[in-house]
XYZ file of C-alpha atoms in Angstrom:
564
model
C -0.049 77.276 69.859
C 0.015 74.277 67.636
C 0.868 70.944 69.220
C 2.764 69.787 66.124
C 6.325 68.685 67.073
C 9.038 71.289 66.534
C 10.964 69.078 64.123
C 7.881 68.611 61.950
C 7.049 72.322 61.981
C 10.642 73.255 61.041
C 10.518 70.832 58.145
C 7.188 72.247 56.952
C 8.532 75.829 56.990
C 11.606 74.785 55.055
C 9.465 73.060 52.400
C 7.203 76.100 51.960
C 10.176 78.462 51.644
C 11.758 76.243 48.999
C 8.512 76.076 47.028
C 8.126 79.826 47.125
C 11.691 80.419 45.998
C 11.596 77.807 43.249
C 8.364 78.686 41.403
C 9.022 79.910 37.862
C 5.448 80.751 36.842
C 5.198 83.748 39.183
C 6.554 87.207 38.778
C 9.384 88.659 40.804
C 6.900 90.955 42.532
C 4.777 87.957 43.606
C 7.852 86.079 44.894
C 8.687 89.085 47.050
C 5.155 89.427 48.387
C 5.455 91.072 51.818
C 2.585 89.044 53.160
C 4.079 85.645 52.460
C 7.563 86.653 53.600
C 6.199 88.214 56.781
C 4.250 85.127 57.575
C 7.274 82.855 57.146
C 9.420 85.130 59.283
C 6.859 85.153 62.043
C 6.588 81.394 62.087
C 10.375 81.092 62.089
C 10.615 83.466 65.051
C 8.091 81.473 67.017
C 9.940 78.288 66.154
C 13.264 79.762 67.332
C 11.742 80.799 70.645
C 10.288 77.365 71.204
C 13.601 75.709 70.266
C 15.436 77.915 72.748
C 12.969 77.029 75.487
C 13.352 73.335 74.718
C 17.166 73.621 74.721
C 17.008 75.278 78.125
C 14.862 72.441 79.435
C 17.330 69.909 78.036
C 20.216 71.739 79.722
C 18.427 71.646 83.080
C 17.670 67.934 82.656
C 21.280 67.240 81.738
C 22.499 69.110 84.823
C 20.105 67.159 87.009
C 21.339 63.895 85.456
C 24.960 64.899 86.072
C 24.200 65.666 89.712
C 22.293 62.377 90.072
C 25.090 60.470 88.373
C 27.715 62.049 90.628
C 25.591 61.214 93.661
C 25.179 57.645 92.403
C 28.936 57.213 91.948
C 29.569 58.663 95.402
C 27.157 56.154 96.903
C 28.671 53.358 94.756
C 32.271 54.159 95.639
C 31.743 55.023 99.299
C 29.393 52.114 100.062
C 30.381 50.019 103.128
C 30.406 46.863 100.968
C 32.304 46.041 97.811
C 30.550 45.970 94.432
C 31.910 44.207 91.370
C 30.619 43.544 87.878
C 31.931 40.395 86.183
C 31.671 39.268 82.581
C 30.861 35.731 81.438
C 34.462 34.608 81.969
C 34.539 35.939 85.536
C 36.713 38.962 84.658
C 36.120 42.168 86.606
C 34.510 44.907 84.474
C 33.737 47.398 87.239
C 34.654 47.746 90.897
C 33.954 50.309 93.572
C 36.552 51.751 95.934
C 35.462 49.525 98.829
C 36.101 46.366 96.774
C 39.567 47.655 95.857
C 40.277 48.491 99.504
C 39.195 45.044 100.689
C 41.517 43.402 98.160
C 44.341 45.869 98.845
C 44.874 47.096 95.257
C 44.146 50.144 93.092
C 40.745 50.016 91.449
C 42.210 50.282 87.973
C 44.386 47.259 88.627
C 41.280 45.109 89.227
C 39.810 45.678 85.788
C 40.073 42.703 83.409
C 41.449 40.561 86.279
C 39.671 37.278 87.210
C 38.003 37.478 90.616
C 39.167 33.893 91.253
C 42.682 35.331 91.598
C 41.589 36.761 94.961
C 39.895 33.598 96.260
C 41.868 31.494 98.772
C 43.035 28.111 97.392
C 40.954 26.348 100.075
C 37.744 27.876 98.660
C 38.412 27.835 94.906
C 36.075 24.872 94.514
C 33.325 26.642 96.468
C 33.670 29.761 94.318
C 33.536 27.728 91.085
C 30.418 25.952 92.338
C 28.757 29.272 93.162
C 29.406 30.572 89.644
C 28.147 27.328 88.113
C 24.929 27.435 90.110
C 24.418 31.100 89.252
C 24.678 30.500 85.510
C 22.798 27.224 85.676
C 19.791 28.406 87.683
C 19.772 32.147 86.963
C 19.068 32.837 90.635
C 21.135 34.719 93.208
C 23.794 32.661 95.049
C 25.545 33.511 98.311
C 28.507 31.912 100.105
C 31.031 32.587 102.831
C 34.618 32.021 101.747
C 38.190 33.067 102.400
C 39.680 35.759 100.177
C 43.222 37.011 99.646
C 44.486 40.518 100.331
C 47.324 41.888 98.211
C 49.721 41.548 101.184
C 49.048 37.806 101.312
C 46.738 37.876 104.342
C 43.388 36.107 104.337
C 39.991 37.457 105.358
C 36.523 35.937 105.472
C 34.000 37.425 103.063
C 30.339 36.967 102.210
C 29.895 36.858 98.414
C 26.460 37.317 96.918
C 26.213 36.898 93.154
C 23.235 38.204 91.157
C 22.658 37.637 87.438
C 22.778 40.653 85.081
C 22.288 41.175 81.335
C 24.425 39.530 78.615
C 25.803 36.841 80.892
C 27.298 39.346 83.311
C 26.822 39.191 87.074
C 26.939 41.590 89.988
C 28.937 40.642 93.069
C 28.380 42.058 96.543
C 31.495 41.606 98.690
C 31.298 42.012 102.476
C 34.076 41.493 105.032
C 32.740 39.162 107.766
C 36.052 38.327 109.463
C 34.972 39.692 112.846
C 31.620 37.925 112.596
C 33.341 34.660 111.690
C 35.752 35.023 114.606
C 32.821 35.657 116.944
C 31.126 32.519 115.635
C 34.302 30.501 116.232
C 34.607 31.826 119.775
C 30.994 30.877 120.445
C 31.582 27.432 118.940
C 34.720 26.967 121.040
C 32.771 27.941 124.149
C 30.107 25.388 123.295
C 32.802 22.755 122.692
C 34.388 23.476 126.058
C 31.011 23.107 127.737
C 30.408 19.846 125.866
C 33.879 18.592 126.770
C 33.041 19.267 130.408
C 29.919 17.129 130.058
C 31.942 14.482 128.206
C 34.693 14.440 130.857
C 32.108 14.046 133.588
C 30.442 11.188 131.731
C 33.761 9.427 131.109
C 34.776 9.778 134.760
C 31.410 8.383 135.829
C 31.590 5.399 133.459
C 35.214 4.563 134.263
C 34.591 4.867 138.000
C 31.735 2.386 137.707
C 33.919 0.000 135.699
C 36.846 0.347 138.119
C 34.509 -0.194 141.049
C 33.320 -3.476 139.567
C 36.889 -4.597 138.731
C 38.167 -3.806 142.246
C 35.099 -5.454 143.755
C 35.477 -8.673 141.781
C 39.217 -8.902 142.478
C 38.591 -8.334 146.204
C 35.995 -11.097 146.191
C 38.403 -13.403 144.353
C 41.033 -12.843 147.064
C 38.502 -13.672 149.756
C 37.399 -16.803 147.904
C 40.815 -18.291 147.106
C 39.819 -21.272 149.249
C 37.193 -22.026 146.581
C 38.978 -21.992 143.168
C 35.734 -22.137 141.192
C 34.270 -19.065 142.918
C 37.576 -17.182 142.614
C 37.772 -18.049 138.911
C 34.233 -16.794 138.335
C 34.980 -13.467 140.056
C 38.130 -12.962 137.972
C 36.200 -13.696 134.785
C 33.698 -10.987 135.772
C 36.609 -8.592 136.317
C 37.859 -9.427 132.810
C 34.430 -8.618 131.354
C 34.501 -5.261 133.125
C 37.882 -4.460 131.560
C 36.339 -5.232 128.161
C 33.738 -2.513 128.795
C 36.524 -0.082 129.703
C 38.377 -1.083 126.535
C 35.274 -0.437 124.409
C 34.800 3.006 125.978
C 38.439 3.912 125.310
C 38.172 2.699 121.696
C 35.085 4.844 121.158
C 36.886 7.953 122.366
C 40.015 7.184 120.331
C 38.013 6.500 117.185
C 36.361 9.900 117.422
C 39.387 11.863 118.647
C 42.087 10.428 116.377
C 40.336 8.918 113.373
C 42.725 6.523 111.658
C 42.227 3.451 109.562
C 40.070 0.570 110.837
C 41.589 -2.883 111.390
C 39.587 -4.754 108.766
C 38.843 -8.438 108.415
C 36.000 -10.509 106.940
C 33.106 -10.512 109.424
C 29.598 -11.969 109.696
C 27.135 -9.154 110.415
C 24.351 -11.364 111.760
C 26.330 -12.445 114.812
C 27.713 -8.950 115.460
C 24.261 -7.363 115.172
C 22.650 -9.661 117.712
C 25.494 -9.334 120.210
C 25.777 -5.525 119.955
C 22.000 -5.003 120.104
C 21.675 -7.282 123.127
C 24.386 -5.376 124.958
C 22.771 -1.989 124.194
C 19.336 -3.138 125.417
C 20.555 -4.445 128.789
C 18.481 -2.974 131.609
C 16.120 -1.074 129.280
C 12.348 -1.358 128.795
C 12.699 -1.591 125.012
C 12.032 -4.673 122.905
C 13.844 -5.528 119.679
C 12.516 -7.039 116.466
C 15.135 -8.420 114.051
C 14.667 -8.604 110.301
C 17.904 -10.087 108.970
C 18.464 -11.680 105.572
C 19.472 -15.341 105.883
C 22.125 -14.992 103.168
C 23.555 -11.697 104.408
C 26.838 -10.956 102.638
C 29.976 -10.688 104.780
C 31.776 -7.366 105.229
C 35.440 -6.461 105.260
C 35.419 -4.191 108.265
C 36.687 -3.518 111.770
C 34.543 -5.798 113.939
C 34.904 -3.657 117.064
C 34.112 -0.379 115.299
C 31.052 -1.741 113.465
C 29.771 -3.251 116.726
C 30.287 0.189 118.277
C 28.174 1.831 115.546
C 25.337 -0.633 116.089
C 25.569 -0.203 119.858
C 25.446 3.595 119.570
C 22.477 3.571 117.162
C 20.463 1.163 119.310
C 21.346 3.091 122.475
C 20.213 6.273 120.707
C 16.909 4.541 119.896
C 16.492 3.432 123.523
C 17.054 6.989 124.754
C 14.456 8.245 122.262
C 11.836 5.932 123.851
C 11.964 6.851 127.539
C 8.553 5.266 128.110
C 9.571 2.055 126.368
C 8.774 0.765 122.908
C 10.164 -1.337 120.094
C 13.335 -0.953 118.067
C 13.503 -2.708 114.720
C 16.930 -3.784 113.461
C 17.103 -4.807 109.800
C 19.848 -5.964 107.449
C 19.576 -6.817 103.765
C 21.685 -7.271 100.656
C 21.522 -4.483 98.067
C 22.993 -4.173 94.565
C 23.556 -0.602 93.311
C 21.550 -0.061 90.125
C 24.202 2.083 88.407
C 27.529 0.505 89.427
C 26.349 -3.021 90.199
C 28.350 -2.985 93.450
C 27.168 -5.121 96.357
C 26.201 -3.464 99.636
C 24.832 -4.521 102.996
C 22.206 -2.090 104.245
C 21.570 -1.892 107.993
C 18.771 0.076 109.601
C 17.780 0.856 113.187
C 14.224 2.149 113.566
C 12.625 3.393 116.776
C 9.073 4.436 117.679
C 10.055 7.498 119.675
C 9.102 11.156 119.461
C 11.117 11.836 116.314
C 13.714 14.477 115.491
C 12.737 18.053 114.525
C 13.715 18.993 110.975
C 16.014 21.798 112.139
C 18.030 19.270 114.195
C 18.100 16.508 111.583
C 20.923 18.199 109.650
C 23.057 18.588 112.783
C 22.744 15.244 114.547
C 26.071 13.962 113.176
C 27.936 17.134 114.207
C 30.458 16.690 117.050
C 29.144 17.790 120.453
C 25.613 18.402 119.165
C 23.070 16.840 121.496
C 19.497 17.458 122.618
C 19.857 15.116 125.600
C 20.378 16.627 129.026
C 23.212 14.255 129.907
C 24.474 13.499 126.405
C 28.016 14.152 125.198
C 27.141 14.653 121.533
C 29.758 12.090 120.480
C 27.701 8.961 119.854
C 26.357 9.778 116.386
C 29.475 11.781 115.481
C 31.542 8.668 116.235
C 29.197 6.572 114.064
C 29.639 9.021 111.200
C 33.442 8.949 111.573
C 33.584 5.142 111.595
C 31.270 4.644 108.611
C 33.139 7.283 106.606
C 36.454 5.515 107.313
C 34.883 2.303 106.013
C 33.839 4.007 102.766
C 30.150 3.710 103.634
C 27.243 6.081 104.187
C 24.980 6.810 107.138
C 21.797 8.868 106.989
C 18.776 9.597 109.151
C 15.092 10.184 108.522
C 12.393 11.063 111.011
C 8.746 11.960 111.482
C 7.604 13.864 114.549
C 5.545 11.602 116.770
C 6.329 8.527 114.645
C 10.015 7.836 115.308
C 13.354 7.879 113.528
C 15.314 5.543 111.265
C 19.085 5.423 110.875
C 20.369 3.647 107.778
C 23.943 2.473 107.185
C 25.249 1.221 103.826
C 28.550 -0.675 103.726
C 30.245 -2.272 100.726
C 30.048 -6.076 100.889
C 33.201 -8.167 100.726
C 33.995 -10.168 97.610
C 35.447 -12.860 99.881
C 33.140 -15.320 101.561
C 35.471 -16.627 104.284
C 34.644 -15.152 107.669
C 37.639 -14.486 109.914
C 38.021 -16.156 113.276
C 37.115 -14.220 116.378
C 39.871 -12.070 117.820
C 39.464 -13.588 121.241
C 40.243 -17.282 121.018
C 39.232 -19.566 123.829
C 42.273 -21.846 123.559
C 45.766 -20.942 124.737
C 48.737 -22.127 122.655
C 51.999 -22.843 124.415
C 55.225 -21.721 122.794
C 58.959 -21.700 123.233
C 61.814 -19.359 122.431
C 63.261 -15.993 123.511
C 61.058 -12.894 123.135
C 62.038 -9.233 123.517
C 59.376 -6.869 124.909
C 59.710 -3.078 124.569
C 57.393 -0.762 126.514
C 57.997 2.470 128.390
C 55.558 1.468 131.172
C 57.143 -0.775 133.802
C 53.782 -2.282 134.743
C 53.099 -3.287 131.114
C 56.575 -4.807 130.751
C 56.144 -6.849 133.902
C 52.660 -8.175 133.128
C 53.561 -8.982 129.496
C 56.693 -10.807 130.630
C 54.689 -12.805 133.180
C 52.035 -13.769 130.599
C 54.647 -14.838 128.027
C 56.510 -16.900 130.598
C 53.246 -18.644 131.509
C 52.964 -19.528 127.813
C 56.448 -21.078 127.843
C 58.570 -18.274 126.372
C 61.714 -16.772 127.892
C 61.524 -12.999 128.019
C 63.779 -9.962 128.189
C 62.512 -6.400 128.381
C 63.626 -2.967 127.181
C 62.268 0.471 128.050
C 62.785 2.230 124.707
C 63.937 1.781 121.118
C 67.616 2.425 121.745
C 67.818 -0.273 124.416
C 65.849 -2.647 122.176
C 68.182 -2.246 119.192
C 71.265 -2.604 121.388
C 69.959 -5.757 123.107
C 68.730 -7.313 119.847
C 72.101 -6.779 118.171
C 73.960 -8.157 121.221
C 71.934 -11.401 121.330
C 72.256 -11.845 117.560
C 76.051 -11.529 117.766
C 76.057 -14.058 120.628
C 74.242 -16.558 118.417
C 71.106 -16.409 120.575
C 68.728 -14.261 118.465
C 65.232 -13.424 119.612
C 62.415 -15.423 118.025
C 60.074 -12.431 118.228
C 59.904 -8.800 119.324
C 56.887 -6.968 120.746
C 57.223 -3.193 120.221
C 55.137 -0.481 121.819
C 54.450 2.111 119.113
C 54.355 5.151 121.396
C 57.334 5.930 123.659
C 57.335 9.637 124.668
C 60.694 11.331 124.124
C 62.369 8.147 122.817
C 62.369 5.869 119.785
C 58.941 4.304 119.417
C 57.985 1.111 117.638
C 57.875 2.555 114.103
C 61.390 3.984 114.346
C 62.725 0.908 116.143
C 61.493 -1.581 113.540
C 63.395 0.335 110.831
C 66.637 -0.107 112.780
C 65.903 -3.779 113.511
C 65.239 -4.502 109.837
C 68.681 -3.135 108.995
C 70.195 -5.544 111.518
C 67.981 -8.489 110.603
C 65.691 -8.339 107.516
C 63.894 -11.453 108.828
C 63.002 -9.966 112.218
C 59.532 -10.987 113.435
C 57.920 -8.066 115.215
C 54.480 -7.363 116.667
C 53.191 -3.776 116.791
C 51.525 -3.114 120.141
C 49.498 -0.009 120.982
C 46.470 1.345 122.800
C 45.792 3.508 119.753
C 44.184 0.643 117.905
C 43.189 2.660 114.847
C 46.542 4.242 114.035
C 48.017 3.719 110.550
C 50.797 1.447 111.798
C 48.164 -0.846 113.323
C 45.842 -0.857 110.308
C 48.569 -1.386 107.687
C 51.258 -2.899 109.903
C 52.985 -4.878 107.137
C 53.779 -1.661 105.279
C 55.807 -0.575 108.308
C 57.721 -3.848 108.563
C 55.699 -5.558 111.307
C 54.440 -9.129 111.078
C 51.479 -8.807 113.465
C 49.514 -6.509 115.775
C 48.402 -6.649 119.400
C 45.886 -4.158 120.794
C 46.123 -2.970 124.376
C 44.680 -4.021 126.720
C 44.980 -7.683 125.750
C 44.135 -10.974 127.409
C 46.313 -14.056 127.710
C 44.317 -15.657 124.866
C 44.941 -12.695 122.554
C 48.660 -12.639 123.345
C 48.867 -16.382 122.763
C 47.048 -16.072 119.409
C 49.330 -13.248 118.257
C 52.466 -15.235 119.095
C 51.018 -18.387 117.524
C 50.200 -16.575 114.255
C 53.643 -14.982 114.215
C 55.759 -18.068 114.832
C 53.854 -21.190 113.768
C 54.228 -20.539 109.978
C 57.978 -20.439 110.561
C 58.128 -23.542 112.753
C 59.218 -21.853 115.953
C 56.352 -21.897 118.454
C 55.641 -25.230 120.019
C 59.022 -26.592 118.953
C 62.477 -26.375 120.481
C 64.117 -23.030 119.919
C 67.122 -21.109 121.155
C 67.138 -20.535 124.871
C 67.603 -17.077 126.284
C 70.936 -16.451 127.978
């Protein structure tokens, strides 16, 4: 049998038949020659048989394709994950039954709808970024995000996007809600374990501090016959309370966040003091490399000192056998924006941080230390972020680690005075103190009276407003008011100052709180206060706060209205 294609053979037979029928130079007998006709008929018969066989083969192939296609669609529709095809605009072109079930709608309803319609508002930005990276790089992109069911409920899904032809993309959609919940439960368990470690560490530190305070006070009582010795012991007790105050501030900064209490500060002095404190009792040396003309910062002095302390302490712990920590500070001008920055770095010569841990060291509760709480670096990150700065880490195994902090320099050159002033200013005039703790009211009253003020106390906001109004009507108004911001179950300082301002727009009030980084402390003037006082405070700090409040108005240090 000839191997010539059937279409070519059929065309050849047709041409020969037409030639035979169209010749005019042959007789009718020749045109009807049995031999030629028989030959053509034979070839046509063979061709018909071959065509029939080929048609049968095509029918079998078509049936096999139909079966395969049906099987493919069964697998596509009944797959345990959702499949979607999107066009360039993100509209759904195809969807399997599982995708429709996950989204809670009929499959036909999904067609020509944007997939973004089913993305939770919290993750719209993440979805847009995934699509941008897919089109920009042409490589598969995967993300976990929250999606919306038709009934309004939310579920966690893993979306993997793969590029297809003509700008289209294929989306694999998998419900991972149970997996995500399991991860959260595991994370919560780890947090509880870390909180247990943290609570134990706090109890240990506070017990040590309290032991020293009680010890020094006991010694002072025994040495009252020698005023100089008793004074020295009480000063040591004060220093111990400062350590307790710093520990409480660190916990509050991490737990509550809030705005820092900023002022213009000199970093050179703060660096040396904080580093010296962190190195006490260690076998680590320090090398300073500080620019002589270091720009001042507008920052919270206590919080920045805490960051430096934590970073240096972290370096000390990384060098258990001893070593050298290098602390550097320099002025930097950003090449693009021209903004001025102060760059601080703390470099140790320890074992280094493994790459897999480097991305997690600023996570809360993450620690590789046996007795660590996992809050030190997390607190640093929180503080620097609140100051609008950046903190980053680099490390080489066996060579050590470097932590770098960048903070925007202040445009002002004047450095603020220290919070704790050595001198005590006497004053005069009636002062109203509000605090829900009897012990705080009593000690504050005693301190103010030692400074020369006459004092009345109130337990909550209602009593404060009533007493303030009464004295004002009697013609004996208070020169100043000290308001505790937090009074459980009653009017606190923020609510009370609003009422006082209605009575007296010129009221002079100090916001007082142990939550030193709350918004009312950081931006106290916006709430109607004229000053702030952070608990716990010394006599010098109380004196300075009253002096700043009243001296500009000619009250402190001069005769004023006596209390009734």
